[in-house]
Short mmCIF file of N, CA and C in Angstrom, two decimals:
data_model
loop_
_atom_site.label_atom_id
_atom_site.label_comp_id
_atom_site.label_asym_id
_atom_site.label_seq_id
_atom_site.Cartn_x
_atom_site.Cartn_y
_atom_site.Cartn_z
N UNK Y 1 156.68 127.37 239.69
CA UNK Y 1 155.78 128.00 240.64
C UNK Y 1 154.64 128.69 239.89
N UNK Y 2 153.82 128.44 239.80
CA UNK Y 2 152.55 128.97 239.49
C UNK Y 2 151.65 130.41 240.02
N UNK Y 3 152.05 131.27 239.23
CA UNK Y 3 151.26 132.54 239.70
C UNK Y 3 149.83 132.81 239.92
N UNK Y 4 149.25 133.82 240.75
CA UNK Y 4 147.96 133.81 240.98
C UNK Y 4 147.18 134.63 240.17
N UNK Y 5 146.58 134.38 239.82
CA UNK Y 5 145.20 134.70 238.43
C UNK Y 5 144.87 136.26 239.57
N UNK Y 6 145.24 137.35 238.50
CA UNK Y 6 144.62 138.74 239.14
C UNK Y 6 142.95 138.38 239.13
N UNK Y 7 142.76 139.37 240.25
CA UNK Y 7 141.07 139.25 241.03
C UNK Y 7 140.70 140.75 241.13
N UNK Y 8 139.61 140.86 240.51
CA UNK Y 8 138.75 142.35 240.69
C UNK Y 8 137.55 142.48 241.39
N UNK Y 9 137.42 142.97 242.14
CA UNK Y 9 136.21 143.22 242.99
C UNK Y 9 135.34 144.35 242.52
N UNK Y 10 134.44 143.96 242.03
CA UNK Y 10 133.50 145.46 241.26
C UNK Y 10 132.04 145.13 242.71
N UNK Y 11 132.19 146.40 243.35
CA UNK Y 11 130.69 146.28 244.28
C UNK Y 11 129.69 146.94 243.49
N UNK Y 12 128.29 146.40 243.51
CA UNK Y 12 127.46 146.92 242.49
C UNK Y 12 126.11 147.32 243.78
N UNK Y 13 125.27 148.13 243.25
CA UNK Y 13 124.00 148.77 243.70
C UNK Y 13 123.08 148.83 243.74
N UNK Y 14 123.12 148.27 242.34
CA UNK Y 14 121.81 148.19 241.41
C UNK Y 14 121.97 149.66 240.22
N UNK Y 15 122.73 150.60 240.96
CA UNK Y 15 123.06 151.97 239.79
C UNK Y 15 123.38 151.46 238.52
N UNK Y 16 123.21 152.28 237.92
CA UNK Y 16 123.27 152.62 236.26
C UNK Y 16 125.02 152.43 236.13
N UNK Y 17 125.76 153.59 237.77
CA UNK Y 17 127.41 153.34 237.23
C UNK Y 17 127.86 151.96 237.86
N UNK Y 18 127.07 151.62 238.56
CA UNK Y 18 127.36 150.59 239.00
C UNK Y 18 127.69 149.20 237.80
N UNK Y 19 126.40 149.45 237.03
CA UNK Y 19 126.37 148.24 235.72
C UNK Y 19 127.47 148.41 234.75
N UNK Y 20 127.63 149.67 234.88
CA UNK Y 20 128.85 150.21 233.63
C UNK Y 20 129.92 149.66 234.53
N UNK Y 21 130.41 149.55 235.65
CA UNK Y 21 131.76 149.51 236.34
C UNK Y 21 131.88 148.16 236.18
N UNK Y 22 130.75 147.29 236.03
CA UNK Y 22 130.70 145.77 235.38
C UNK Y 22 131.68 145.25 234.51
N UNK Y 23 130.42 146.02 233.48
CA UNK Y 23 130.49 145.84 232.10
C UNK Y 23 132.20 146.31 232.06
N UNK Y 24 132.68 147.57 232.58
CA UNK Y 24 134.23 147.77 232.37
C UNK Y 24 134.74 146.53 233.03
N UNK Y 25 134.91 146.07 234.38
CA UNK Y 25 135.53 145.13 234.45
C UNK Y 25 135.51 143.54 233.76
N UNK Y 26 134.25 143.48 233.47
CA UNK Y 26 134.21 142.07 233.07
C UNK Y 26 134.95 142.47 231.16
N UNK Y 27 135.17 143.61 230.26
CA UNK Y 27 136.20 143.72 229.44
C UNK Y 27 137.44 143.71 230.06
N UNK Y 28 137.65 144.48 230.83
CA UNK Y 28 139.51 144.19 231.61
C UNK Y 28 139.87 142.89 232.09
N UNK Y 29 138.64 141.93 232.61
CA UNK Y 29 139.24 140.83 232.99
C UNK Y 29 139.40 139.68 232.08
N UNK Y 30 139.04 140.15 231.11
CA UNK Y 30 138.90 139.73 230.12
C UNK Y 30 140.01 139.58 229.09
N UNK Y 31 140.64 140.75 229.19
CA UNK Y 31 141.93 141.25 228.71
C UNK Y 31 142.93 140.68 229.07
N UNK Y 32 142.32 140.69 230.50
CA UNK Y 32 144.04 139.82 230.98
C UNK Y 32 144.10 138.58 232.19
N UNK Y 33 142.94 137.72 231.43
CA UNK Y 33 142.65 136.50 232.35
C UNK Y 33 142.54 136.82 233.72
N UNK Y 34 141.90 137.91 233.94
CA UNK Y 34 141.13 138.04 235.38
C UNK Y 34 140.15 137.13 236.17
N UNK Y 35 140.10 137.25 237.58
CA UNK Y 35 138.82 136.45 237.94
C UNK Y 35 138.12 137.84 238.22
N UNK Y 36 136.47 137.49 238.32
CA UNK Y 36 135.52 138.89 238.96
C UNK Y 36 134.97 138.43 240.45
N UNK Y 37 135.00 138.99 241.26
CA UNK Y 37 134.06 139.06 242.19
C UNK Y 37 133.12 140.09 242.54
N UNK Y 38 131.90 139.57 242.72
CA UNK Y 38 130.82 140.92 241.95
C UNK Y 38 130.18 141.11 243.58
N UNK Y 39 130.21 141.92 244.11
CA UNK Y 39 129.96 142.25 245.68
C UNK Y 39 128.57 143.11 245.82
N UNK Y 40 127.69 142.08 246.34
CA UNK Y 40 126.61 143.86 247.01
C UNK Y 40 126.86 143.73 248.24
N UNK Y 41 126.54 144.75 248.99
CA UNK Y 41 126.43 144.87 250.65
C UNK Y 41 125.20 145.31 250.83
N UNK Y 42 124.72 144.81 251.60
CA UNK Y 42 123.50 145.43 252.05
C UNK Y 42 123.60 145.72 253.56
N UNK Y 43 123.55 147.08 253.64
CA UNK Y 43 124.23 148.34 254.79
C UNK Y 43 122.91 147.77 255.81
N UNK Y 44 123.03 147.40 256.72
CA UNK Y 44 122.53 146.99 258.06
C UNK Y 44 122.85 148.38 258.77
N UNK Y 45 123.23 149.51 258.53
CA UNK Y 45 123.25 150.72 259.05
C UNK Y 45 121.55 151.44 259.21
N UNK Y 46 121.18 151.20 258.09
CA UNK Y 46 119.99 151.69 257.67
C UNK Y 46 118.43 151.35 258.57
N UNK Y 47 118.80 150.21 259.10
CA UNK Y 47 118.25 149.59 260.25
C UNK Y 47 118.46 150.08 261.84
N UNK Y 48 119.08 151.00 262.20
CA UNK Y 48 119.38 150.79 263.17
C UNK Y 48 118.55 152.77 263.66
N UNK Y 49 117.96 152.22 265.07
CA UNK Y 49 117.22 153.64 265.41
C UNK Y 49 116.76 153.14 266.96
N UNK Y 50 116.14 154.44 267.70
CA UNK Y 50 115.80 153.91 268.80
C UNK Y 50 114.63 152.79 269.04
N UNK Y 51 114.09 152.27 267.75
CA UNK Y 51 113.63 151.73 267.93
C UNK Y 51 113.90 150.24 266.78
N UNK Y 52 115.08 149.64 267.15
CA UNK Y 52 115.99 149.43 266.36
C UNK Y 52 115.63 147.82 266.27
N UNK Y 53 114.93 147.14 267.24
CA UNK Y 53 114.04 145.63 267.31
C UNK Y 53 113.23 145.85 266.36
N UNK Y 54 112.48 146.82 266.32
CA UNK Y 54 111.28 146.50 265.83
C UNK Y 54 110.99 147.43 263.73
N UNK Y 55 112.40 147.82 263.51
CA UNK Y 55 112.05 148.38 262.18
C UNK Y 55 112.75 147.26 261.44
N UNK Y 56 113.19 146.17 261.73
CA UNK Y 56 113.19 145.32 260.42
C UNK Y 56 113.02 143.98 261.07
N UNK Y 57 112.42 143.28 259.99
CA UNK Y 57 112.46 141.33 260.73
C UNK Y 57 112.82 141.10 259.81
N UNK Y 58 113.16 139.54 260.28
CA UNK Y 58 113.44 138.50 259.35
C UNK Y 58 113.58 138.45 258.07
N UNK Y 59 112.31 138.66 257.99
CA UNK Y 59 111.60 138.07 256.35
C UNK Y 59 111.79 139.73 255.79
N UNK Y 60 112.06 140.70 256.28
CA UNK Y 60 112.76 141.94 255.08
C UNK Y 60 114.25 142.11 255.18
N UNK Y 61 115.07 141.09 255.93
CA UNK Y 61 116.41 140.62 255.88
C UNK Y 61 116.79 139.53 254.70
N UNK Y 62 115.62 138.80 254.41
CA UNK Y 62 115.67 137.29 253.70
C UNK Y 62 114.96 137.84 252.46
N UNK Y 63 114.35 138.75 252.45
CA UNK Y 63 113.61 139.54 250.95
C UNK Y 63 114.70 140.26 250.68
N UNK Y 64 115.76 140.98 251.12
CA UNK Y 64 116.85 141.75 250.74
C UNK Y 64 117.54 141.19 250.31
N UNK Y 65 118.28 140.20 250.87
CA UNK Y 65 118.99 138.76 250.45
C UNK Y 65 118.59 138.51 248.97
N UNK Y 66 117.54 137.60 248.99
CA UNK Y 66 116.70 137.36 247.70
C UNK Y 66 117.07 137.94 246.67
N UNK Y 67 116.69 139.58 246.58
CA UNK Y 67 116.34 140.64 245.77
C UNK Y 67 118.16 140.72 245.31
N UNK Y 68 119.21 140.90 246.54
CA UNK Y 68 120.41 141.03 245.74
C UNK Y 68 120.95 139.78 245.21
N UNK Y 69 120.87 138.45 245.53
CA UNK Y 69 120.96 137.39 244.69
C UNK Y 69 120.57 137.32 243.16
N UNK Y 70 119.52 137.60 243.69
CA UNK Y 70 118.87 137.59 242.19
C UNK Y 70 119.56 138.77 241.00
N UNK Y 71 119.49 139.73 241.65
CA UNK Y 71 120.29 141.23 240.89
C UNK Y 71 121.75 140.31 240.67
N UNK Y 72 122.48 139.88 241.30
CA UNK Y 72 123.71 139.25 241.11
C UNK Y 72 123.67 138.39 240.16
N UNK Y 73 122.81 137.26 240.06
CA UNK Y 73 122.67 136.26 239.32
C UNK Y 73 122.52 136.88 237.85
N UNK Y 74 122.13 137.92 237.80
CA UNK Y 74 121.37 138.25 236.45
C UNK Y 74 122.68 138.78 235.51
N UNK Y 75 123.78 139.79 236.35
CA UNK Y 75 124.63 140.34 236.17
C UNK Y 75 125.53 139.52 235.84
N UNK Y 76 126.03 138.40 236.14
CA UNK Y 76 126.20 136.90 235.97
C UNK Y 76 126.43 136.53 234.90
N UNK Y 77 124.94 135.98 234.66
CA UNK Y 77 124.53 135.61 233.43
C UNK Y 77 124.53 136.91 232.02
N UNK Y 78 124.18 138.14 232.27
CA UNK Y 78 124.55 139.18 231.48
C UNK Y 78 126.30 139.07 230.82
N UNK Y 79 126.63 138.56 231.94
CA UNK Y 79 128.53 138.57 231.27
C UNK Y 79 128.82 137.32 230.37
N UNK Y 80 128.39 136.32 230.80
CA UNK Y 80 127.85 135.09 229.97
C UNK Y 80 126.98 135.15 228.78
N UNK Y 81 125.89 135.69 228.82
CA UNK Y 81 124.90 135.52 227.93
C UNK Y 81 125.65 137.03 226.25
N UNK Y 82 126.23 137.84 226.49
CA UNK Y 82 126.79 138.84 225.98
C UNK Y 82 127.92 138.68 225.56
N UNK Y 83 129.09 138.19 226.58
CA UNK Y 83 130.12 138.39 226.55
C UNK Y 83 131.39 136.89 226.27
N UNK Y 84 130.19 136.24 227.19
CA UNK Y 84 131.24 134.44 226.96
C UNK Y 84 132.12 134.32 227.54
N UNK Y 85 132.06 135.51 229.00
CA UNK Y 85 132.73 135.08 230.29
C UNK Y 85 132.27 134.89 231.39
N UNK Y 86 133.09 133.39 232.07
CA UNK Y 86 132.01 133.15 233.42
C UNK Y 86 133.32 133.03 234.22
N UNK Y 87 134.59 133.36 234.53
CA UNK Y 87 134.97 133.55 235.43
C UNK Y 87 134.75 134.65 236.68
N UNK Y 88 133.33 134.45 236.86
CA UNK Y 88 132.79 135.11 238.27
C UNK Y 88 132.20 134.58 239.24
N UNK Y 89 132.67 135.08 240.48
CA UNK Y 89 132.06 134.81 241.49
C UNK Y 89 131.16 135.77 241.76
N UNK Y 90 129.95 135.53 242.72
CA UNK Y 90 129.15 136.92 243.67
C UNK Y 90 129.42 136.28 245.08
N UNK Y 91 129.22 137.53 245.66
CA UNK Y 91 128.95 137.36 247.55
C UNK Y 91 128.03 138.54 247.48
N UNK Y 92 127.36 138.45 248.73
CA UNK Y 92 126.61 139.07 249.53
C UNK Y 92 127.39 139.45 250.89
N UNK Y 93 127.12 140.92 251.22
CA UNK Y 93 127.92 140.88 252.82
C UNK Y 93 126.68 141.79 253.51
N UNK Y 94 126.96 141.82 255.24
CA UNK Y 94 126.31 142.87 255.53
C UNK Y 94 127.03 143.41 256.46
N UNK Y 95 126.79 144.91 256.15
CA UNK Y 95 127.56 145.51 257.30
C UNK Y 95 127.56 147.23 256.55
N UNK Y 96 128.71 147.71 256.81
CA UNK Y 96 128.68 148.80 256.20
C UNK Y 96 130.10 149.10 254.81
N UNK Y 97 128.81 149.55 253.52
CA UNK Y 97 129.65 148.95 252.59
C UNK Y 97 131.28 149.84 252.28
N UNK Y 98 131.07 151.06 253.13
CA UNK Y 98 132.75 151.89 253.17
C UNK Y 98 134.22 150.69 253.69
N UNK Y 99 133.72 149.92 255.21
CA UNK Y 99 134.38 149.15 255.45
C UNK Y 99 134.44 147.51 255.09
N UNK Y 100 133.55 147.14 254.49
CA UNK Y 100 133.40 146.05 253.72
C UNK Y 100 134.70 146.18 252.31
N UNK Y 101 134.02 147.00 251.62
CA UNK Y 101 134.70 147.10 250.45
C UNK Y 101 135.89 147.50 250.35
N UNK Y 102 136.53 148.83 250.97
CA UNK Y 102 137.80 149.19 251.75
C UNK Y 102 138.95 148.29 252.12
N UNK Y 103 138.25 147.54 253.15
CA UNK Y 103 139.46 146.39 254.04
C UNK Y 103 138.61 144.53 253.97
N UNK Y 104 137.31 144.53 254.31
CA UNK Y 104 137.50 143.53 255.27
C UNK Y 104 136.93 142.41 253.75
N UNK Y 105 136.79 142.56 253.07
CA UNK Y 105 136.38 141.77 251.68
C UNK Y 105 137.67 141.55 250.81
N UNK Y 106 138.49 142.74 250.87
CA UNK Y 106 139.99 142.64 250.16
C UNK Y 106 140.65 141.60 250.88
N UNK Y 107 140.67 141.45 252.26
CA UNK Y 107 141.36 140.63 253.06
C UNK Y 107 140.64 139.08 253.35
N UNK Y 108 139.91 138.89 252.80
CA UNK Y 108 139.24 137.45 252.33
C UNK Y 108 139.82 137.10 251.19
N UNK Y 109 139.25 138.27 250.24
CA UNK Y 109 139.98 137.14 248.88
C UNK Y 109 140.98 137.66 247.91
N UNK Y 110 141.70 138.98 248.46
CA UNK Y 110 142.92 139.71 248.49
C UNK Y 110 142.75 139.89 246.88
N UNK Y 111 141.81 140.52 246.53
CA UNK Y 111 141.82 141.09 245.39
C UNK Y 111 142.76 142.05 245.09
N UNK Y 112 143.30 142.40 244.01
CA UNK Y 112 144.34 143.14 243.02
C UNK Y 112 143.67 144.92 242.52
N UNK Y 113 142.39 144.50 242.70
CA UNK Y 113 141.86 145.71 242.15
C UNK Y 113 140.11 145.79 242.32
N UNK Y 114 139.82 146.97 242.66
CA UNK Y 114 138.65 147.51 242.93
C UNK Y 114 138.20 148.52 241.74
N UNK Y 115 136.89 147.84 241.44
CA UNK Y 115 136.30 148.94 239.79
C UNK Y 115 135.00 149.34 240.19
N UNK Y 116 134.85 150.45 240.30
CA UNK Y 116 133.82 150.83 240.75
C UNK Y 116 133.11 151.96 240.30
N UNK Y 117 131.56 152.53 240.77
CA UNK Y 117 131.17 153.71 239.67
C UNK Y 117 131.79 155.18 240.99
N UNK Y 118 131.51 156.00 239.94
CA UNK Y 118 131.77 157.38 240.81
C UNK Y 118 130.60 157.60 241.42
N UNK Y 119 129.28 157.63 241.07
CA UNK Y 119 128.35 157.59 241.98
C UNK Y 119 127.60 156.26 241.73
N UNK Y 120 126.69 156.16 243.60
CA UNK Y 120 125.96 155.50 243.71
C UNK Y 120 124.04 155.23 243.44
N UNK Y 121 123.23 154.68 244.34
CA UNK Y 121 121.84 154.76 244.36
C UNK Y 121 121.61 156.09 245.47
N UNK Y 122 122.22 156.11 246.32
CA UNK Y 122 121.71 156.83 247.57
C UNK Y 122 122.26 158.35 248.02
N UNK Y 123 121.62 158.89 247.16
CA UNK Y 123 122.03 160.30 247.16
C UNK Y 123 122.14 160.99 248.95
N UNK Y 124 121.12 160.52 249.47
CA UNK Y 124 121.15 161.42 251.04
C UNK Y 124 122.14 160.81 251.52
N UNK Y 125 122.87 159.64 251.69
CA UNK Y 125 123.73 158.87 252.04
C UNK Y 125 124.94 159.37 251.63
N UNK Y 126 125.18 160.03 250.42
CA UNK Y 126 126.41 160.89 249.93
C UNK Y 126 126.63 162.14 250.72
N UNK Y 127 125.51 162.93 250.48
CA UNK Y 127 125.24 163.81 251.60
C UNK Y 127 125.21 164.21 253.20
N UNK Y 128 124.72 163.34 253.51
CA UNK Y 128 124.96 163.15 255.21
C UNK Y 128 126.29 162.73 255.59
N UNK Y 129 127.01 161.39 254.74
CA UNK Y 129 128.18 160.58 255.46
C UNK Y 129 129.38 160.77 253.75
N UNK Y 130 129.03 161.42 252.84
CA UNK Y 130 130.10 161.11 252.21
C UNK Y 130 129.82 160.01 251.44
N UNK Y 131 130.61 159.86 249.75
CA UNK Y 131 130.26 158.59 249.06
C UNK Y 131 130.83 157.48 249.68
N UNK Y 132 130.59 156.10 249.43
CA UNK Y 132 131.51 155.02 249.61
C UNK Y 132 132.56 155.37 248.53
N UNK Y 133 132.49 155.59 247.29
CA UNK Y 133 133.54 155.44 246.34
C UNK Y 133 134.91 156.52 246.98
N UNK Y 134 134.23 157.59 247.50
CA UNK Y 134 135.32 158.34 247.76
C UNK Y 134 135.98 157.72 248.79
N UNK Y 135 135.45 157.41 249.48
CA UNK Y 135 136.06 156.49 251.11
C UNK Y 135 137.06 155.51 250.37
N UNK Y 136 136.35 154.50 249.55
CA UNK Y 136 137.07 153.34 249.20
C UNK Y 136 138.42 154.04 248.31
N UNK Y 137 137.72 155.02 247.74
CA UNK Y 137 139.31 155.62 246.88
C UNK Y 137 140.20 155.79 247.57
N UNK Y 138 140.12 156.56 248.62
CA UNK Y 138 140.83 157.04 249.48
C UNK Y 138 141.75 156.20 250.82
N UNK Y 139 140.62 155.07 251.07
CA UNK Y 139 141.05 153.79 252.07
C UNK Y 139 141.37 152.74 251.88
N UNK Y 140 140.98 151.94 250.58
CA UNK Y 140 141.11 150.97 250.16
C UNK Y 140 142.76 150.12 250.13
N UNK Y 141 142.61 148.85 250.13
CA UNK Y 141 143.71 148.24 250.40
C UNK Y 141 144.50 147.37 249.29
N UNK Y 142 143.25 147.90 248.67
CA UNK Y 142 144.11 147.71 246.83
C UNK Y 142 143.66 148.90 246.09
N UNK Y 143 144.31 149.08 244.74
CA UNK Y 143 144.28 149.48 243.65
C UNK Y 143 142.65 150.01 243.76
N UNK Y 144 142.16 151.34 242.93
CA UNK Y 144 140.86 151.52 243.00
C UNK Y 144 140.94 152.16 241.56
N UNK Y 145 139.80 151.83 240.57
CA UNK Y 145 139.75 152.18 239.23
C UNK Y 145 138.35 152.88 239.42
N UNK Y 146 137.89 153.99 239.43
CA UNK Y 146 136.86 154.75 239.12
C UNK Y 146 136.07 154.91 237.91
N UNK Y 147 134.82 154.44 237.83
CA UNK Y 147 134.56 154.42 236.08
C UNK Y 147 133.76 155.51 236.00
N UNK Y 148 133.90 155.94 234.69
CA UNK Y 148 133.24 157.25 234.54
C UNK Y 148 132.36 156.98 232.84
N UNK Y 149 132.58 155.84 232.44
CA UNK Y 149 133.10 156.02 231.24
C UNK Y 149 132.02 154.31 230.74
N UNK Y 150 131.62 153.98 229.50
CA UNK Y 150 130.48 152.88 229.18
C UNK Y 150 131.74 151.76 228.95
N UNK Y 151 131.37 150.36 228.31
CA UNK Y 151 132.34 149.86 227.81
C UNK Y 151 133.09 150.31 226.97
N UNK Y 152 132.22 151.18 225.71
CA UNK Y 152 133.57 151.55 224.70
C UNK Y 152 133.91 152.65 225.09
N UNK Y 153 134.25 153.09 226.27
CA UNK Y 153 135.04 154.53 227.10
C UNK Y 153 134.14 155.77 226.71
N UNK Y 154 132.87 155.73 226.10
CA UNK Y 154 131.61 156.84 226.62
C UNK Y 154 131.40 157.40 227.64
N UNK Y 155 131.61 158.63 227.66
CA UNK Y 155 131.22 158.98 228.89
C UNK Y 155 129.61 158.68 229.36
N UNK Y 156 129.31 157.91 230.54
CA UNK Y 156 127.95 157.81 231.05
C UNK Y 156 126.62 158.65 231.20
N UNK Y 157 125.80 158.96 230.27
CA UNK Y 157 124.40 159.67 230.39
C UNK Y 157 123.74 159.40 230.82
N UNK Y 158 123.55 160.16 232.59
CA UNK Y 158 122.12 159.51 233.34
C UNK Y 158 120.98 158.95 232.39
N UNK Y 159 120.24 158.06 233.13
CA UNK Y 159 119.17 157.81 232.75
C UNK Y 159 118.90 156.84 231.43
N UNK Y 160 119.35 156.69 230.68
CA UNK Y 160 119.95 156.28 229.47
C UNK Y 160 120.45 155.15 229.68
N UNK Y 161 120.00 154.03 228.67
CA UNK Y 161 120.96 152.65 228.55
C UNK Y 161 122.57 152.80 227.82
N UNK Y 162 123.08 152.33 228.53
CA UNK Y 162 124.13 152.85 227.97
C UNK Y 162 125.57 151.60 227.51
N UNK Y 163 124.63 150.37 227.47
CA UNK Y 163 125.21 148.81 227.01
C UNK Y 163 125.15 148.84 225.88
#
């Protein structure tokens, strides 16, 4: 009987901890014949107001798209071009990324483990509703690894490259 290859879900932002929570997973999966699945969401929350037709079209739905493809692709190839691992996948989702990442993405491709940064891009968004990381720590339906820390276990200095 053939066992199933552990799966990590790292959701990324575009943040600084976001790249580090990468860079940590794509070493752990590395370690122990992991697959990656590299997740953005792009929160369709942010869209929504009384005037909720008319603050986004199409073509800044299909430019968002674009923009996180491309951010994905690059991250991708960064694990490849650096590292000389391509067991990754990306997706794109939309919706809201507390319950995306939490339940309804684990239950697609029943990942083993969630790596993620302690903070995100969207500071008022922490503020008003709370982080996703804390939600997902707290809700999540697998395992949640919090990174705090660079690849060689540095602690992270805003602003600063830290690869």
């Amino acid at each position: 009987m053939e066992t199933k290859k552990a799966s990590i879900l790292v959701p990324v932002d575009g943040s600084e901890s976001a790249e580090r929570s990468f860079d940590k997973a794509v070493k752990i999966a590395m370690t122990e014949n992991a697959h990656i699945d590299v997740l953005s969401v792009i929160d369709t929350r942010q869209f929504l107001g009384e005037m909720q037709d008319t603050l986004i079209t199409g073509d800044t739905v299909y430019q968002m798209t674009q923009d996180s493809e491309k951010y994905l692709k690059s991250l991708k190839e960064w694990a490849h071009d650096n590292l000389g691992f391509d067991d990754i996948d990306y997706h794109i989702r939309y919706g809201s990324p507390k319950a995306i990442i939490s339940y309804d993405f684990i239950k697609d491709h029943h990942n083993d483990l969630i790596i993620m940064g302690a903070t995100g891009l969207n500071a008022v968004e922490r503020m008003l509703m709370g982080s996703v990381t804390e939600y997902v720590n707290q809700h999540a339906l697998a395992d949640v690894l919090i990174v705090r820390t660079d690849i060689d276990n540095n602690p992270i200095k805003p602003g600063k490259d830290n690869r």
